[in-house]
Amino acid sequence: MVIEMLMLRLPVELDKRLDEIAKKTQRTKSFLAREAILLSLETLEKKYTIENKELRDMNINLYETLVKSFSTPIDLETESRKSKFRIFSEDGKLFVHNNKDNIRPLSVDEVDNFYKVFKETGSRSPSTYTDVTFNSSYILAAISHLKGQDIL
């Protein structure tokens, strides 16, 4: 087994907690850090992979699904900042009416590019998608809504 070295900078409080556990358990900080990372990875895998499995396994055209599903406007809220917005489609195009009273079109390309990244990562964090769209918070909220409605 090949072992890689990883250097970490820890906040003082976290380092103190790690020291305390190491003393109590007679384990090294390296061992405990590996254990913590392993436990966290299992949690993250469940959160980002298993949680989105039913969506990841579907070969859908997300843009078309969103256009059809939001032909009647729906009021939603972003998961990260809890910003209220309305999503709707008109003439086969998708729009977001945000809380600053701006109406933004969502293009086919940006939704398709978002969906490619989403299928790879399953990430619920808008920052994951900044390279492909600035509207990821809205798209994530729309996906959550459709999953809740058993549409996705």
Short mmCIF file of N, CA and C in Angstrom, two decimals:
data_model
loop_
_atom_site.label_atom_id
_atom_site.label_comp_id
_atom_site.label_asym_id
_atom_site.label_seq_id
_atom_site.Cartn_x
_atom_site.Cartn_y
_atom_site.Cartn_z
N MET A 1 0.84 -1.18 0.00
CA MET A 1 0.00 0.00 0.00
C MET A 1 0.89 1.24 0.00
N VAL A 2 0.63 2.14 -0.94
CA VAL A 2 1.36 3.39 -1.03
C VAL A 2 0.71 4.39 -0.08
N ILE A 3 1.54 5.10 0.65
CA ILE A 3 1.02 6.09 1.59
C ILE A 3 1.47 7.47 1.14
N GLU A 4 0.54 8.37 1.05
CA GLU A 4 0.82 9.76 0.69
C GLU A 4 0.86 10.60 1.95
N MET A 5 1.68 11.64 1.92
CA MET A 5 1.73 12.55 3.07
C MET A 5 0.86 13.77 2.76
N LEU A 6 0.11 14.18 3.74
CA LEU A 6 -0.75 15.34 3.61
C LEU A 6 -0.46 16.28 4.78
N MET A 7 -0.12 17.50 4.48
CA MET A 7 0.11 18.48 5.55
C MET A 7 -1.16 19.31 5.71
N LEU A 8 -1.57 19.48 6.95
CA LEU A 8 -2.80 20.22 7.23
C LEU A 8 -2.51 21.38 8.16
N ARG A 9 -3.20 22.46 7.93
CA ARG A 9 -3.21 23.57 8.88
C ARG A 9 -4.54 23.50 9.59
N LEU A 10 -4.48 23.35 10.89
CA LEU A 10 -5.70 23.23 11.67
C LEU A 10 -5.92 24.46 12.53
N PRO A 11 -7.15 24.87 12.70
CA PRO A 11 -7.43 25.93 13.66
C PRO A 11 -6.98 25.46 15.05
N VAL A 12 -6.57 26.38 15.88
CA VAL A 12 -6.04 26.06 17.21
C VAL A 12 -7.02 25.20 18.00
N GLU A 13 -8.29 25.56 17.96
CA GLU A 13 -9.30 24.82 18.71
C GLU A 13 -9.39 23.36 18.25
N LEU A 14 -9.33 23.14 16.96
CA LEU A 14 -9.38 21.78 16.43
C LEU A 14 -8.13 20.99 16.81
N ASP A 15 -6.98 21.64 16.77
CA ASP A 15 -5.73 21.00 17.15
C ASP A 15 -5.77 20.60 18.63
N LYS A 16 -6.32 21.46 19.47
CA LYS A 16 -6.45 21.14 20.90
C LYS A 16 -7.34 19.92 21.10
N ARG A 17 -8.45 19.88 20.38
CA ARG A 17 -9.36 18.73 20.48
C ARG A 17 -8.66 17.45 20.05
N LEU A 18 -7.89 17.54 18.98
CA LEU A 18 -7.15 16.38 18.48
C LEU A 18 -6.11 15.92 19.51
N ASP A 19 -5.42 16.87 20.14
CA ASP A 19 -4.46 16.54 21.21
C ASP A 19 -5.14 15.82 22.36
N GLU A 20 -6.29 16.32 22.78
CA GLU A 20 -7.02 15.72 23.90
C GLU A 20 -7.42 14.28 23.59
N ILE A 21 -7.94 14.06 22.39
CA ILE A 21 -8.36 12.71 22.01
C ILE A 21 -7.14 11.79 21.91
N ALA A 22 -6.04 12.30 21.39
CA ALA A 22 -4.82 11.50 21.26
C ALA A 22 -4.33 11.06 22.64
N LYS A 23 -4.35 11.96 23.60
CA LYS A 23 -3.92 11.61 24.96
C LYS A 23 -4.85 10.58 25.59
N LYS A 24 -6.15 10.77 25.42
CA LYS A 24 -7.13 9.86 26.03
C LYS A 24 -7.07 8.46 25.41
N THR A 25 -6.83 8.40 24.12
CA THR A 25 -6.89 7.10 23.42
C THR A 25 -5.53 6.46 23.22
N GLN A 26 -4.46 7.19 23.53
CA GLN A 26 -3.10 6.70 23.30
C GLN A 26 -2.83 6.42 21.82
N ARG A 27 -3.49 7.17 20.97
CA ARG A 27 -3.28 7.08 19.53
C ARG A 27 -2.53 8.33 19.07
N THR A 28 -1.89 8.22 17.90
CA THR A 28 -1.21 9.40 17.37
C THR A 28 -2.21 10.34 16.71
N LYS A 29 -1.81 11.58 16.62
CA LYS A 29 -2.67 12.56 15.94
C LYS A 29 -2.84 12.18 14.47
N SER A 30 -1.81 11.63 13.86
CA SER A 30 -1.90 11.20 12.46
C SER A 30 -2.94 10.11 12.29
N PHE A 31 -2.93 9.13 13.20
CA PHE A 31 -3.92 8.06 13.14
C PHE A 31 -5.33 8.63 13.26
N LEU A 32 -5.52 9.50 14.24
CA LEU A 32 -6.85 10.07 14.47
C LEU A 32 -7.29 10.95 13.30
N ALA A 33 -6.35 11.68 12.71
CA ALA A 33 -6.70 12.52 11.55
C ALA A 33 -7.13 11.64 10.38
N ARG A 34 -6.42 10.51 10.16
CA ARG A 34 -6.83 9.58 9.10
C ARG A 34 -8.23 9.03 9.36
N GLU A 35 -8.49 8.65 10.61
CA GLU A 35 -9.81 8.13 10.97
C GLU A 35 -10.89 9.19 10.74
N ALA A 36 -10.61 10.42 11.13
CA ALA A 36 -11.58 11.50 10.95
C ALA A 36 -11.86 11.75 9.47
N ILE A 37 -10.82 11.74 8.66
CA ILE A 37 -11.00 11.94 7.22
C ILE A 37 -11.81 10.79 6.63
N LEU A 38 -11.50 9.57 7.03
CA LEU A 38 -12.24 8.41 6.53
C LEU A 38 -13.73 8.51 6.88
N LEU A 39 -14.03 8.85 8.12
CA LEU A 39 -15.43 9.00 8.53
C LEU A 39 -16.12 10.12 7.76
N SER A 40 -15.41 11.21 7.59
CA SER A 40 -15.98 12.35 6.85
C SER A 40 -16.21 12.00 5.39
N LEU A 41 -15.29 11.27 4.79
CA LEU A 41 -15.46 10.87 3.39
C LEU A 41 -16.67 9.98 3.21
N GLU A 42 -16.90 9.07 4.15
CA GLU A 42 -18.08 8.21 4.06
C GLU A 42 -19.35 9.05 4.11
N THR A 43 -19.36 10.03 5.00
CA THR A 43 -20.52 10.92 5.11
C THR A 43 -20.70 11.72 3.83
N LEU A 44 -19.61 12.26 3.31
CA LEU A 44 -19.68 13.05 2.08
C LEU A 44 -20.12 12.20 0.89
N GLU A 45 -19.62 10.97 0.81
CA GLU A 45 -20.03 10.08 -0.28
C GLU A 45 -21.53 9.83 -0.23
N LYS A 46 -22.04 9.58 0.96
CA LYS A 46 -23.48 9.36 1.10
C LYS A 46 -24.24 10.62 0.70
N LYS A 47 -23.76 11.75 1.18
CA LYS A 47 -24.46 13.01 0.93
C LYS A 47 -24.48 13.35 -0.56
N TYR A 48 -23.34 13.22 -1.22
CA TYR A 48 -23.25 13.69 -2.59
C TYR A 48 -23.49 12.62 -3.65
N THR A 49 -23.38 11.36 -3.31
CA THR A 49 -23.56 10.31 -4.30
C THR A 49 -24.87 9.59 -4.11
N ILE A 50 -25.05 8.98 -2.97
CA ILE A 50 -26.25 8.18 -2.74
C ILE A 50 -27.49 9.06 -2.75
N GLU A 51 -27.41 10.23 -2.12
CA GLU A 51 -28.56 11.13 -2.05
C GLU A 51 -29.07 11.51 -3.44
N ASN A 52 -28.16 11.63 -4.39
CA ASN A 52 -28.55 12.05 -5.73
C ASN A 52 -28.57 10.90 -6.73
N LYS A 53 -28.49 9.66 -6.22
CA LYS A 53 -28.41 8.50 -7.11
C LYS A 53 -29.57 8.44 -8.09
N GLU A 54 -30.78 8.63 -7.60
CA GLU A 54 -31.92 8.50 -8.51
C GLU A 54 -31.88 9.54 -9.62
N LEU A 55 -31.33 10.70 -9.35
CA LEU A 55 -31.22 11.72 -10.38
C LEU A 55 -30.03 11.43 -11.29
N ARG A 56 -28.93 10.99 -10.70
CA ARG A 56 -27.72 10.72 -11.48
C ARG A 56 -27.93 9.59 -12.48
N ASP A 57 -28.79 8.64 -12.16
CA ASP A 57 -29.00 7.50 -13.04
C ASP A 57 -29.95 7.80 -14.19
N MET A 58 -30.55 8.95 -14.16
CA MET A 58 -31.52 9.28 -15.21
C MET A 58 -30.82 10.01 -16.35
N ASN A 59 -31.10 9.57 -17.54
CA ASN A 59 -30.56 10.23 -18.71
C ASN A 59 -31.66 11.17 -19.22
N ILE A 60 -31.71 12.34 -18.62
CA ILE A 60 -32.79 13.29 -18.94
C ILE A 60 -32.21 14.55 -19.56
N ASN A 61 -33.06 15.28 -20.21
CA ASN A 61 -32.72 16.62 -20.65
C ASN A 61 -33.25 17.54 -19.55
N LEU A 62 -32.35 17.99 -18.69
CA LEU A 62 -32.77 18.78 -17.52
C LEU A 62 -33.47 20.06 -17.94
N TYR A 63 -32.96 20.72 -18.97
CA TYR A 63 -33.57 21.98 -19.39
C TYR A 63 -35.03 21.76 -19.79
N GLU A 64 -35.28 20.74 -20.62
CA GLU A 64 -36.66 20.45 -21.04
C GLU A 64 -37.55 20.12 -19.85
N THR A 65 -37.00 19.35 -18.92
CA THR A 65 -37.76 18.99 -17.72
C THR A 65 -38.13 20.23 -16.92
N LEU A 66 -37.17 21.15 -16.77
CA LEU A 66 -37.44 22.39 -16.03
C LEU A 66 -38.47 23.25 -16.76
N VAL A 67 -38.34 23.36 -18.07
CA VAL A 67 -39.29 24.16 -18.85
C VAL A 67 -40.70 23.61 -18.69
N LYS A 68 -40.86 22.30 -18.82
CA LYS A 68 -42.19 21.68 -18.68
C LYS A 68 -42.72 21.83 -17.26
N SER A 69 -41.86 21.61 -16.29
CA SER A 69 -42.30 21.61 -14.89
C SER A 69 -42.65 23.00 -14.38
N PHE A 70 -42.04 24.02 -14.95
CA PHE A 70 -42.29 25.37 -14.46
C PHE A 70 -43.05 26.22 -15.48
N SER A 71 -43.90 25.58 -16.26
CA SER A 71 -44.76 26.33 -17.18
C SER A 71 -45.74 27.19 -16.37
N THR A 72 -46.04 26.74 -15.16
CA THR A 72 -46.77 27.56 -14.20
C THR A 72 -45.73 28.07 -13.21
N PRO A 73 -45.63 29.38 -13.00
CA PRO A 73 -44.61 29.92 -12.10
C PRO A 73 -44.71 29.33 -10.69
N ILE A 74 -43.55 29.09 -10.10
CA ILE A 74 -43.46 28.54 -8.75
C ILE A 74 -42.51 29.42 -7.94
N ASP A 75 -42.91 29.74 -6.72
CA ASP A 75 -42.05 30.49 -5.81
C ASP A 75 -41.19 29.50 -5.02
N LEU A 76 -39.89 29.73 -5.05
CA LEU A 76 -38.94 28.86 -4.35
C LEU A 76 -37.98 29.70 -3.52
N GLU A 77 -37.06 29.01 -2.87
CA GLU A 77 -36.06 29.67 -2.04
C GLU A 77 -34.74 28.94 -2.24
N THR A 78 -33.65 29.70 -2.38
CA THR A 78 -32.35 29.05 -2.53
C THR A 78 -31.97 28.37 -1.22
N GLU A 79 -31.25 27.27 -1.33
CA GLU A 79 -30.88 26.51 -0.14
C GLU A 79 -29.80 27.21 0.66
N SER A 80 -28.86 27.85 -0.02
CA SER A 80 -27.72 28.43 0.69
C SER A 80 -28.05 29.74 1.39
N ARG A 81 -28.63 30.67 0.69
CA ARG A 81 -28.88 32.00 1.27
C ARG A 81 -30.34 32.26 1.62
N LYS A 82 -31.18 31.30 1.34
CA LYS A 82 -32.62 31.43 1.62
C LYS A 82 -33.24 32.62 0.90
N SER A 83 -32.72 32.93 -0.29
CA SER A 83 -33.26 34.02 -1.11
C SER A 83 -34.49 33.52 -1.86
N LYS A 84 -35.56 34.27 -1.75
CA LYS A 84 -36.79 33.88 -2.43
C LYS A 84 -36.71 34.30 -3.90
N PHE A 85 -37.29 33.46 -4.76
CA PHE A 85 -37.32 33.76 -6.19
C PHE A 85 -38.48 33.01 -6.82
N ARG A 86 -38.80 33.40 -8.03
CA ARG A 86 -39.84 32.71 -8.80
C ARG A 86 -39.19 32.16 -10.06
N ILE A 87 -39.50 30.91 -10.37
CA ILE A 87 -38.98 30.29 -11.59
C ILE A 87 -40.17 29.98 -12.49
N PHE A 88 -40.00 30.26 -13.78
CA PHE A 88 -41.09 30.02 -14.72
C PHE A 88 -40.53 29.83 -16.13
N SER A 89 -41.35 29.27 -16.98
CA SER A 89 -40.96 29.13 -18.38
C SER A 89 -42.02 29.80 -19.25
N GLU A 90 -41.53 30.28 -20.38
CA GLU A 90 -42.40 30.98 -21.33
C GLU A 90 -41.85 30.74 -22.72
N ASP A 91 -42.68 30.29 -23.63
CA ASP A 91 -42.26 30.03 -25.01
C ASP A 91 -41.04 29.11 -25.09
N GLY A 92 -41.00 28.09 -24.24
CA GLY A 92 -39.91 27.12 -24.28
C GLY A 92 -38.61 27.60 -23.66
N LYS A 93 -38.64 28.74 -22.98
CA LYS A 93 -37.44 29.28 -22.33
C LYS A 93 -37.68 29.37 -20.83
N LEU A 94 -36.60 29.25 -20.08
CA LEU A 94 -36.66 29.23 -18.62
C LEU A 94 -36.17 30.56 -18.05
N PHE A 95 -36.86 31.05 -17.02
CA PHE A 95 -36.52 32.33 -16.41
C PHE A 95 -36.56 32.25 -14.89
N VAL A 96 -35.76 33.11 -14.26
CA VAL A 96 -35.78 33.28 -12.81
C VAL A 96 -36.07 34.74 -12.53
N HIS A 97 -37.04 34.99 -11.67
CA HIS A 97 -37.36 36.34 -11.21
C HIS A 97 -36.87 36.41 -9.77
N ASN A 98 -35.73 37.09 -9.56
CA ASN A 98 -35.10 37.04 -8.24
C ASN A 98 -35.67 38.08 -7.28
N ASN A 99 -35.17 38.06 -6.04
CA ASN A 99 -35.70 38.95 -5.01
C ASN A 99 -35.27 40.41 -5.19
N LYS A 100 -34.43 40.68 -6.17
CA LYS A 100 -34.05 42.06 -6.48
C LYS A 100 -34.88 42.58 -7.65
N ASP A 101 -35.92 41.82 -8.00
CA ASP A 101 -36.86 42.16 -9.06
C ASP A 101 -36.24 42.12 -10.46
N ASN A 102 -35.16 41.35 -10.60
CA ASN A 102 -34.55 41.14 -11.92
C ASN A 102 -35.04 39.82 -12.50
N ILE A 103 -35.30 39.82 -13.79
CA ILE A 103 -35.68 38.58 -14.47
C ILE A 103 -34.48 38.12 -15.28
N ARG A 104 -33.98 36.93 -14.95
CA ARG A 104 -32.81 36.37 -15.62
C ARG A 104 -33.23 35.18 -16.48
N PRO A 105 -32.80 35.16 -17.72
CA PRO A 105 -33.03 33.94 -18.52
C PRO A 105 -31.99 32.88 -18.12
N LEU A 106 -32.39 31.64 -18.13
CA LEU A 106 -31.46 30.52 -17.93
C LEU A 106 -31.31 29.85 -19.29
N SER A 107 -30.10 29.83 -19.80
CA SER A 107 -29.88 29.28 -21.14
C SER A 107 -29.76 27.76 -21.11
N VAL A 108 -30.01 27.15 -22.26
CA VAL A 108 -29.87 25.70 -22.40
C VAL A 108 -28.44 25.29 -22.06
N ASP A 109 -27.46 26.03 -22.58
CA ASP A 109 -26.05 25.68 -22.35
C ASP A 109 -25.68 25.71 -20.88
N GLU A 110 -26.10 26.76 -20.16
CA GLU A 110 -25.70 26.83 -18.76
C GLU A 110 -26.37 25.74 -17.93
N VAL A 111 -27.61 25.40 -18.23
CA VAL A 111 -28.29 24.31 -17.51
C VAL A 111 -27.64 22.97 -17.86
N ASP A 112 -27.33 22.75 -19.14
CA ASP A 112 -26.66 21.51 -19.55
C ASP A 112 -25.29 21.38 -18.89
N ASN A 113 -24.52 22.47 -18.89
CA ASN A 113 -23.20 22.45 -18.26
C ASN A 113 -23.30 22.24 -16.75
N PHE A 114 -24.29 22.88 -16.13
CA PHE A 114 -24.55 22.67 -14.71
C PHE A 114 -24.82 21.18 -14.47
N TYR A 115 -25.69 20.60 -15.29
CA TYR A 115 -26.10 19.21 -15.09
C TYR A 115 -24.94 18.23 -15.27
N LYS A 116 -24.03 18.53 -16.18
CA LYS A 116 -22.84 17.68 -16.35
C LYS A 116 -22.03 17.64 -15.05
N VAL A 117 -21.80 18.81 -14.47
CA VAL A 117 -21.04 18.88 -13.22
C VAL A 117 -21.82 18.22 -12.09
N PHE A 118 -23.12 18.46 -12.06
CA PHE A 118 -23.97 17.89 -11.01
C PHE A 118 -23.94 16.36 -11.05
N LYS A 119 -23.99 15.79 -12.26
CA LYS A 119 -23.96 14.33 -12.38
C LYS A 119 -22.62 13.76 -11.92
N GLU A 120 -21.55 14.51 -12.14
CA GLU A 120 -20.22 14.05 -11.72
C GLU A 120 -20.02 14.16 -10.22
N THR A 121 -20.50 15.26 -9.64
CA THR A 121 -20.18 15.55 -8.24
C THR A 121 -21.35 15.35 -7.28
N GLY A 122 -22.56 15.60 -7.74
CA GLY A 122 -23.71 15.55 -6.85
C GLY A 122 -23.71 16.69 -5.84
N SER A 123 -22.84 17.66 -6.05
CA SER A 123 -22.66 18.73 -5.07
C SER A 123 -23.91 19.60 -4.92
N ARG A 124 -24.21 19.96 -3.68
CA ARG A 124 -25.32 20.86 -3.37
C ARG A 124 -24.80 22.28 -3.10
N SER A 125 -23.51 22.49 -3.30
CA SER A 125 -22.90 23.79 -3.04
C SER A 125 -22.83 24.62 -4.33
N PRO A 126 -23.44 25.80 -4.33
CA PRO A 126 -23.42 26.65 -5.53
C PRO A 126 -22.00 26.97 -6.02
N SER A 127 -21.04 27.04 -5.11
CA SER A 127 -19.68 27.40 -5.51
C SER A 127 -19.05 26.35 -6.43
N THR A 128 -19.55 25.14 -6.41
CA THR A 128 -19.04 24.08 -7.29
C THR A 128 -19.27 24.43 -8.76
N TYR A 129 -20.27 25.23 -9.02
CA TYR A 129 -20.73 25.47 -10.40
C TYR A 129 -20.36 26.84 -10.95
N THR A 130 -19.52 27.59 -10.24
CA THR A 130 -19.22 28.96 -10.67
C THR A 130 -18.55 29.03 -12.04
N ASP A 131 -17.87 27.96 -12.45
CA ASP A 131 -17.24 27.96 -13.77
C ASP A 131 -18.25 27.82 -14.90
N VAL A 132 -19.45 27.29 -14.60
CA VAL A 132 -20.43 27.04 -15.66
C VAL A 132 -21.65 27.94 -15.60
N THR A 133 -21.98 28.46 -14.41
CA THR A 133 -23.14 29.35 -14.30
C THR A 133 -23.10 30.13 -12.99
N PHE A 134 -23.68 31.32 -13.02
CA PHE A 134 -23.85 32.10 -11.80
C PHE A 134 -25.26 31.90 -11.23
N ASN A 135 -26.02 31.03 -11.84
CA ASN A 135 -27.41 30.79 -11.42
C ASN A 135 -27.59 29.43 -10.75
N SER A 136 -26.52 28.86 -10.26
CA SER A 136 -26.60 27.50 -9.70
C SER A 136 -27.51 27.41 -8.49
N SER A 137 -27.58 28.45 -7.67
CA SER A 137 -28.47 28.41 -6.49
C SER A 137 -29.91 28.20 -6.91
N TYR A 138 -30.29 28.85 -8.00
CA TYR A 138 -31.67 28.72 -8.49
C TYR A 138 -31.92 27.32 -9.07
N ILE A 139 -30.94 26.82 -9.82
CA ILE A 139 -31.09 25.50 -10.44
C ILE A 139 -31.13 24.42 -9.36
N LEU A 140 -30.27 24.54 -8.34
CA LEU A 140 -30.28 23.57 -7.24
C LEU A 140 -31.62 23.57 -6.52
N ALA A 141 -32.17 24.74 -6.28
CA ALA A 141 -33.48 24.83 -5.61
C ALA A 141 -34.57 24.20 -6.48
N ALA A 142 -34.49 24.43 -7.78
CA ALA A 142 -35.48 23.85 -8.70
C ALA A 142 -35.38 22.33 -8.71
N ILE A 143 -34.17 21.80 -8.70
CA ILE A 143 -33.97 20.35 -8.66
C ILE A 143 -34.53 19.78 -7.36
N SER A 144 -34.24 20.44 -6.25
CA SER A 144 -34.76 19.98 -4.95
C SER A 144 -36.29 19.96 -4.96
N HIS A 145 -36.88 21.00 -5.52
CA HIS A 145 -38.34 21.08 -5.59
C HIS A 145 -38.90 19.92 -6.42
N LEU A 146 -38.29 19.67 -7.56
CA LEU A 146 -38.78 18.60 -8.44
C LEU A 146 -38.55 17.21 -7.83
N LYS A 147 -37.45 17.05 -7.09
CA LYS A 147 -37.24 15.78 -6.39
C LYS A 147 -38.31 15.60 -5.32
N GLY A 148 -38.64 16.67 -4.63
CA GLY A 148 -39.69 16.62 -3.60
C GLY A 148 -41.06 16.30 -4.18
N GLN A 149 -41.27 16.67 -5.43
CA GLN A 149 -42.53 16.40 -6.11
C GLN A 149 -42.51 15.05 -6.84
N ASP A 150 -41.42 14.30 -6.69
CA ASP A 150 -41.21 13.02 -7.37
C ASP A 150 -41.23 13.15 -8.89
N ILE A 151 -40.84 14.31 -9.38
CA ILE A 151 -40.72 14.51 -10.83
C ILE A 151 -39.34 14.06 -11.29
N LEU A 152 -38.35 14.27 -10.44
CA LEU A 152 -36.98 13.80 -10.72
C LEU A 152 -36.65 12.67 -9.77
#
